[in-house]
């Protein structure tokens, strides 16, 4: 074995210098049980993970009625199961897609109530299930629109193409926040008084409209990657435009754009944190209701932030691994 | 050819658009909607101690909350048929405009601009307040005039934000506003030391000091009261019947205090007292409810469920509560305050 | 593609129908807006922009106070957006280059550190990072009366970072920050809100830029590098004269996208109370009730900024692309 180079030692020393205080704070000196006195005593020297033990219910589920919180738990499990199955590429056949969608609908019904369960109004939803529902719901709703936009943008009809281009560029040119404010403040003015839509569906629709513009560009990229000869050949054997698209071009285009689609989903998942700005208490917002009103525990914000960040990180990292896997498979 | 087809198109669009346009909602709609829905949608603040605060089980309590419960009792017969929608200062007006809430009971100041330009109508005043400043005692400030170069935390979209600018310009003292969108963010910044002073309505300051401060005794409210902040419920413009109900339920509660009717003695008084002033209010005589589109027991139910104005005040914000606020202006007109209910008849 | 007259007619009719449908939808929505506003007595129009704002804006290059008209508040907000956006672009590019090169380092330790940084930061929402950053600044710094003085003439406290500034009011001269009253007066102030936005925005964008830089450099073929080495250039020279110019061609277009994202992401500033365009618009919206107008202004400004950025990037791109090609 070679002796380590001096530069290696220097690097390791630097690393240790940086990492040691963090390790000391986060593990060695940390307080784990929900013990306020111990946490106060450890202030400045050790982390207070007790704040999570104390507040995990609100952090994870927001203001959802306490006694009914098995419902968001179950809903989260269902959604995560679907995500994992998708990530492991276990959803291939039509019936599996149907089952996945049915599970997602079941998750929403669980949250909302009905079918024998007590109704829980959407403004009491919160935490992780809300993050999942908004980002996944937004993406799924965005997909058909994105497909149409992508096809329209490559269409030979000038009006159609113009329309799609304007929509895509317009939406991509403005920040999501301004669209969310629109959903919160403007949307109600756009509809007649008797048609009232809750803020949650308004926000999900807005996110869908936003995501569609980005997904459309990804799909367009995929369409461009399909050789023109494929379409010509399909037409030559007598398929109509629709058939050629449906059976020949789109399947290939979507396969190519799959990794990028997953990456877009990661983006939307992270962006869903913005809905806390219009007072929907998904993960980020749930944290402020968990600690905001509690003068005792409020000083341990940093630990709560890290906990929430870890949840986001697990999902995003997992998904990005899955995107990378897809990419690697495509190259073969 | 092109211009011709464009013309037809526009015409077609206009026609279809017109035919699709739904008829405008009419007055009286709100009450019907509430009865049909079975719950009152009440917009409250996201958590100001004493006014509207949800506990960890999601049960709401507070001064504003009680007025919503009283209205629910009067209209739906049950003080618990209220759904509370927490709104920050930014969202409150959009929520009432859009019909997301039927009533905004959220320590909101009645101003001409809001009454005129925001599509809502204030129904009256339930709490007479003014704006003040909260400062840490360790700064040893005794007057707002000493706050030179200080940073003042304030919530955006409030009257407080505007008063702050006007007041300090008026007295020629330079301060810097640090403006936050959310209530919680604003006082969190104040308690962490980001600002040297925090400003809002004095009732709000009392809530922030006594409920949110790590140690309330470290903070004090300065003597200056820089504005008039009459706080009261508001409803969406254009529904006079609903407006009248929301205006008269608080009046009935003030009247009840004047007559000495409380939640505890209301049944006894209703059974025994035959004075017309009492029977009218409690529904055992002349029917006052029909003028409002309600039944005759409307006020009885409101009083029975939350008590009279004085009880609501004492329970949530009065000297015995966490906020420890004196009655002051919010006392009856014949007890040194300015609360004055028109005759319930 | 050859298409028959019938097909073309059909296509034309389809487009016509679509146009009609969209026109109808817009007409319906417009009609609703008008009805709703009339019913509730809400006024419309941009005339409110000339009325006095009534609220102060705490910081920014354009001095603003409550008695000035609202349009000026919007202008101050836009300038505040640029005030944090432009420095963030520079910072993000520099950091991105550094981290990108770090990920290509020969040595495993710096490479791992950079890898970890990228994998951590890009998988956590920017909003959360921003809030964390703001909270950390607020809880770590001392209050104004106990301000740190890391260098002469520099003060650092919860009120922000204060630097000496060259000012011309009555006469020109240096303005030194000093503790005065309950805060710090004079000098050039960078508030904690500003610093939090700047730091979070730069770091978050930097990790995406790092990936672009890494990809760009990896796209430079080995042959080019070997050739440069063989004519005796030192590694730094190889990087400076061969690798970076070539990589730039692959880097610039996606870099432009990141700049666009950065400008749009700067709107999150509203979450920590930095008075950027969105925050000013929000306050105005609430004080005047002109939701539609305020949101339209915000979108128009961002759209213009996006177009401008795209234009600049494209121009620059044309130049690098030309210079690099034979
Ligand atoms: N009365 C003032 C201020 C009301 C206000 O928003 N006060 C703050 C501070 S006490 C508040 O209630 N915030 C609670 C929230 O945003 O949920 C107004 O109507 O503009």
XYZ file of N, CA and C in Angstrom, chain A residues 145-273:
387
model
N -52.008 18.463 -21.445
C -51.891 19.799 -22.017
C -50.519 19.979 -22.659
N -49.483 19.461 -21.979
C -48.131 19.592 -22.492
C -47.998 18.861 -23.831
N -48.627 17.693 -23.912
C -48.572 16.909 -25.146
C -49.183 17.700 -26.295
N -50.364 18.263 -26.037
C -51.030 19.061 -27.062
C -50.172 20.258 -27.454
N -49.602 20.927 -26.440
C -48.798 22.115 -26.732
C -47.587 21.746 -27.580
N -46.943 20.627 -27.228
C -45.752 20.232 -27.969
C -46.102 19.925 -29.421
N -47.193 19.196 -29.611
C -47.602 18.870 -30.983
C -47.983 20.143 -31.729
N -48.696 21.027 -31.022
C -49.140 22.257 -31.680
C -47.947 23.108 -32.072
N -46.937 23.117 -31.229
C -45.815 23.981 -31.527
C -45.025 23.485 -32.731
N -45.154 22.194 -33.029
C -44.476 21.663 -34.219
C -45.418 21.544 -35.391
N -46.643 22.034 -35.194
C -47.633 21.871 -36.254
C -47.337 22.826 -37.420
N -47.945 22.504 -38.600
C -47.707 23.372 -39.753
C -48.751 24.474 -39.835
N -49.765 24.389 -38.963
C -50.808 25.394 -38.977
C -50.318 26.620 -38.224
N -50.233 27.742 -38.928
C -49.615 28.913 -38.297
C -50.332 29.358 -37.029
N -51.643 29.340 -37.017
C -52.357 29.851 -35.850
C -52.090 28.983 -34.630
N -52.197 27.676 -34.868
C -51.984 26.719 -33.791
C -50.576 26.870 -33.216
N -49.626 26.961 -34.130
C -48.232 27.046 -33.711
C -48.002 28.329 -32.920
N -48.568 29.411 -33.456
C -48.409 30.699 -32.785
C -48.973 30.656 -31.383
N -50.143 30.066 -31.271
C -50.820 30.002 -29.978
C -49.967 29.255 -28.962
N -49.496 28.073 -29.388
C -48.696 27.257 -28.475
C -47.426 27.992 -28.102
N -46.785 28.629 -29.083
C -45.534 29.327 -28.810
C -45.763 30.449 -27.804
N -46.799 31.230 -28.048
C -47.068 32.349 -27.147
C -47.316 31.841 -25.736
N -48.139 30.799 -25.618
C -48.445 30.280 -24.287
C -47.178 29.821 -23.590
N -46.398 29.015 -24.289
C -45.205 28.440 -23.661
C -44.230 29.526 -23.228
N -43.978 30.469 -24.128
C -42.981 31.486 -23.813
C -43.475 32.428 -22.722
N -44.766 32.710 -22.760
C -45.343 33.591 -21.758
C -45.192 32.984 -20.368
N -45.591 31.727 -20.264
C -45.562 31.085 -18.950
C -44.132 30.905 -18.464
N -43.237 30.591 -19.405
C -41.856 30.378 -18.977
C -41.133 31.669 -18.660
N -41.734 32.779 -19.076
C -41.077 34.062 -18.837
C -41.423 34.687 -17.501
N -42.423 34.154 -16.802
C -42.807 34.796 -15.541
C -42.582 33.832 -14.379
N -42.333 34.362 -13.195
C -42.105 33.480 -12.053
C -43.389 32.794 -11.589
N -43.228 31.605 -11.043
C -44.391 30.850 -10.566
C -45.159 31.630 -9.504
N -44.435 32.367 -8.682
C -45.106 33.121 -7.614
C -46.169 34.040 -8.190
N -45.841 34.723 -9.281
C -46.817 35.673 -9.800
C -48.049 34.915 -10.289
N -47.841 33.711 -10.824
C -49.001 32.916 -11.245
C -49.805 32.451 -10.037
N -49.105 32.129 -8.954
C -49.826 31.691 -7.759
C -50.629 32.837 -7.153
N -50.046 34.028 -7.178
C -50.814 35.172 -6.697
C -52.040 35.372 -7.570
N -51.863 35.100 -8.849
C -53.000 35.209 -9.749
C -54.086 34.225 -9.322
N -53.653 32.993 -9.005
C -54.633 31.996 -8.567
C -55.331 32.441 -7.300
N -54.569 33.103 -6.419
C -55.154 33.489 -5.145
C -56.040 34.721 -5.283
N -55.586 35.711 -6.032
C -56.281 36.990 -6.008
C -57.159 37.245 -7.233
N -56.780 36.679 -8.382
C -57.437 37.061 -9.621
C -58.462 36.038 -10.081
N -58.105 34.785 -9.892
C -58.952 33.685 -10.345
C -60.418 33.886 -9.948
N -60.665 34.258 -8.674
C -62.061 34.407 -8.246
C -62.815 35.455 -9.063
N -62.113 36.445 -9.553
C -62.799 37.470 -10.345
C -63.146 36.963 -11.735
N -62.438 35.920 -12.163
C -62.635 35.433 -13.527
C -63.879 34.565 -13.652
N -64.372 34.086 -12.540
C -65.507 33.172 -12.592
C -66.753 33.865 -12.046
N -67.918 33.439 -12.520
C -69.137 34.007 -11.965
C -69.265 33.664 -10.484
N -70.002 34.488 -9.756
C -70.036 34.361 -8.295
C -70.499 33.000 -7.814
N -71.407 32.384 -8.569
C -71.946 31.128 -8.054
C -70.982 29.966 -8.265
N -69.957 30.201 -9.053
C -68.968 29.155 -9.292
C -67.761 29.446 -8.414
N -67.708 28.840 -7.240
C -66.588 29.132 -6.369
C -65.689 27.924 -6.280
N -64.418 28.144 -6.496
C -63.473 27.036 -6.421
C -62.552 27.296 -5.244
N -62.329 26.268 -4.468
C -61.418 26.361 -3.329
C -60.027 26.763 -3.784
N -59.249 27.279 -2.847
C -57.906 27.712 -3.204
C -57.032 26.535 -3.637
N -57.220 25.363 -3.023
C -56.336 24.239 -3.375
C -56.481 23.814 -4.843
N -57.721 23.520 -5.313
C -57.833 23.204 -6.730
C -57.361 24.334 -7.640
N -57.565 25.562 -7.219
C -57.086 26.674 -8.045
C -55.583 26.604 -8.174
N -54.915 26.325 -7.060
C -53.461 26.277 -7.080
C -52.970 25.073 -7.887
N -53.638 23.924 -7.729
C -53.201 22.742 -8.485
C -53.341 23.013 -9.981
N -54.458 23.623 -10.382
C -54.645 23.937 -11.796
C -53.564 24.899 -12.278
N -53.231 25.879 -11.447
C -52.210 26.843 -11.845
C -50.865 26.153 -12.027
N -50.533 25.274 -11.078
C -49.264 24.568 -11.200
C -49.269 23.701 -12.448
N -50.429 23.108 -12.738
C -50.523 22.293 -13.954
C -50.260 23.151 -15.189
N -50.881 24.335 -15.235
C -50.688 25.218 -16.388
C -49.235 25.650 -16.508
N -48.608 25.857 -15.374
C -47.205 26.265 -15.342
C -46.322 25.125 -15.819
N -46.555 23.953 -15.217
C -45.721 22.803 -15.553
C -45.874 22.420 -17.021
N -47.085 22.600 -17.544
C -47.335 22.184 -18.931
C -46.371 22.873 -19.885
N -46.091 24.153 -19.641
C -45.212 24.884 -20.548
C -43.815 24.266 -20.555
N -43.344 23.862 -19.369
C -42.007 23.280 -19.292
C -41.988 21.863 -19.860
N -43.005 21.070 -19.497
C -43.072 19.696 -20.018
C -43.184 19.715 -21.534
N -43.942 20.692 -22.052
C -44.127 20.753 -23.506
C -42.787 20.885 -24.212
N -41.901 21.710 -23.647
C -40.602 21.888 -24.283
C -39.780 20.606 -24.214
N -39.918 19.882 -23.104
C -39.199 18.614 -22.979
C -39.708 17.627 -24.033
N -41.030 17.558 -24.161
C -41.606 16.619 -25.119
C -41.231 17.026 -26.545
N -41.209 18.340 -26.784
C -40.823 18.806 -28.115
C -39.398 18.354 -28.422
N -38.530 18.427 -27.419
C -37.171 17.946 -27.604
C -37.176 16.478 -28.014
N -38.038 15.693 -27.331
C -38.142 14.281 -27.649
C -38.640 14.076 -29.072
N -39.621 14.872 -29.470
C -40.174 14.741 -30.825
C -39.096 15.024 -31.865
N -38.272 16.020 -31.556
C -37.232 16.373 -32.514
C -36.201 15.266 -32.657
N -36.082 14.466 -31.587
C -35.076 13.412 -31.634
C -35.540 12.216 -32.472
N -36.836 12.157 -32.794
C -37.322 11.048 -33.613
C -37.025 11.375 -35.080
N -36.281 10.505 -35.761
C -35.925 10.797 -37.149
C -37.167 11.031 -38.009
N -37.062 11.994 -38.923
C -38.202 12.346 -39.764
C -38.676 11.152 -40.580
N -37.731 10.268 -40.908
C -38.062 9.101 -41.714
C -39.136 8.226 -41.077
N -39.155 8.207 -39.755
C -40.140 7.378 -39.043
C -41.557 7.801 -39.399
N -41.758 9.128 -39.344
C -43.088 9.642 -39.629
C -43.446 9.389 -41.093
N -42.482 9.647 -41.975
C -42.710 9.450 -43.403
C -43.071 7.996 -43.679
N -42.328 7.089 -43.026
C -42.584 5.671 -43.241
C -43.987 5.300 -42.774
N -44.368 5.868 -41.632
C -45.694 5.569 -41.102
C -46.769 6.033 -42.068
N -46.566 7.218 -42.609
C -47.541 7.730 -43.578
C -47.555 6.862 -44.830
N -46.353 6.417 -45.204
C -46.244 5.635 -46.437
C -47.021 4.326 -46.330
N -47.046 3.728 -45.150
C -47.816 2.480 -45.050
C -49.294 2.770 -44.799
N -49.665 4.035 -44.908
C -51.089 4.375 -44.931
C -51.689 4.738 -43.594
N -50.852 4.964 -42.599
C -51.418 5.395 -41.322
C -51.830 6.862 -41.413
N -52.879 7.210 -40.700
C -53.269 8.621 -40.658
C -52.297 9.359 -39.759
N -52.443 10.708 -39.726
C -51.555 11.515 -38.894
C -51.656 11.077 -37.439
N -52.911 10.874 -37.016
C -53.115 10.503 -35.618
C -52.481 9.160 -35.299
N -52.722 8.209 -36.211
C -52.152 6.880 -35.960
C -50.629 6.917 -35.952
N -50.051 7.687 -36.898
C -48.592 7.720 -36.939
C -48.040 8.296 -35.654
N -48.696 9.356 -35.177
C -48.248 9.975 -33.936
C -48.387 8.997 -32.766
N -49.613 8.412 -32.688
C -49.935 7.609 -31.521
C -49.078 6.345 -31.422
N -48.873 5.715 -32.563
C -48.207 4.405 -32.498
C -46.728 4.450 -32.824
N -46.308 5.450 -33.599
C -44.912 5.436 -34.059
C -44.088 6.536 -33.393
N -44.539 7.768 -33.555
C -43.667 8.882 -33.162
C -43.670 9.108 -31.644
N -44.879 9.267 -31.078
C -44.939 9.626 -29.657
C -44.260 8.619 -28.723
N -44.509 7.307 -28.923
C -43.845 6.369 -28.009
C -42.336 6.553 -28.001
N -41.757 6.779 -29.171
C -40.307 6.970 -29.212
C -39.913 8.284 -28.555
N -40.677 9.335 -28.887
C -40.343 10.656 -28.351
C -40.419 10.647 -26.829
N -41.458 10.020 -26.293
C -41.629 10.034 -24.841
C -40.527 9.245 -24.152
N -40.138 8.138 -24.823
C -39.077 7.333 -24.239
C -37.798 8.163 -24.119
N -37.519 8.919 -25.171
C -36.310 9.738 -25.147
C -36.412 10.822 -24.081
N -37.608 11.378 -23.935
C -37.689 12.520 -23.012
C -37.981 12.111 -21.572
N -38.091 10.795 -21.315
C -38.447 10.364 -19.969
C -37.528 10.908 -18.864
N -36.207 10.794 -19.035
C -35.351 11.330 -17.958
C -35.610 12.813 -17.720
N -35.729 13.569 -18.807
C -35.962 15.005 -18.650
C -37.313 15.261 -17.999
N -38.288 14.391 -18.287
C -39.600 14.553 -17.658
C -39.500 14.349 -16.153
N -38.731 13.319 -15.765
C -38.562 13.088 -14.327
C -37.886 14.288 -13.687
N -36.888 14.844 -14.392
C -36.223 16.026 -13.839
C -37.187 17.196 -13.703
N -38.077 17.342 -14.665
C -39.071 18.409 -14.546
C -39.949 18.174 -13.342
N -40.278 16.900 -13.106
C -41.112 16.600 -11.945
C -40.391 16.986 -10.655
N -39.086 16.733 -10.619
C -38.330 17.138 -9.427
C -38.459 18.643 -9.231
N -38.344 19.374 -10.347
C -38.475 20.826 -10.266
C -39.825 21.225 -9.690
N -40.873 20.563 -10.164
C -42.214 20.913 -9.686
C -42.367 20.541 -8.217
N -41.778 19.417 -7.856
C -41.832 18.987 -6.460
C -41.212 20.058 -5.553
N -40.076 20.582 -5.985
C -39.448 21.625 -5.183
C -40.266 22.908 -5.232
N -40.775 23.222 -6.417
C -41.552 24.460 -6.558
C -42.828 24.442 -5.730
N -43.315 23.232 -5.433
C -44.566 23.177 -4.687
C -44.418 23.856 -3.326
N -43.158 24.055 -2.888
C -42.978 24.743 -1.607
C -43.499 26.176 -1.676
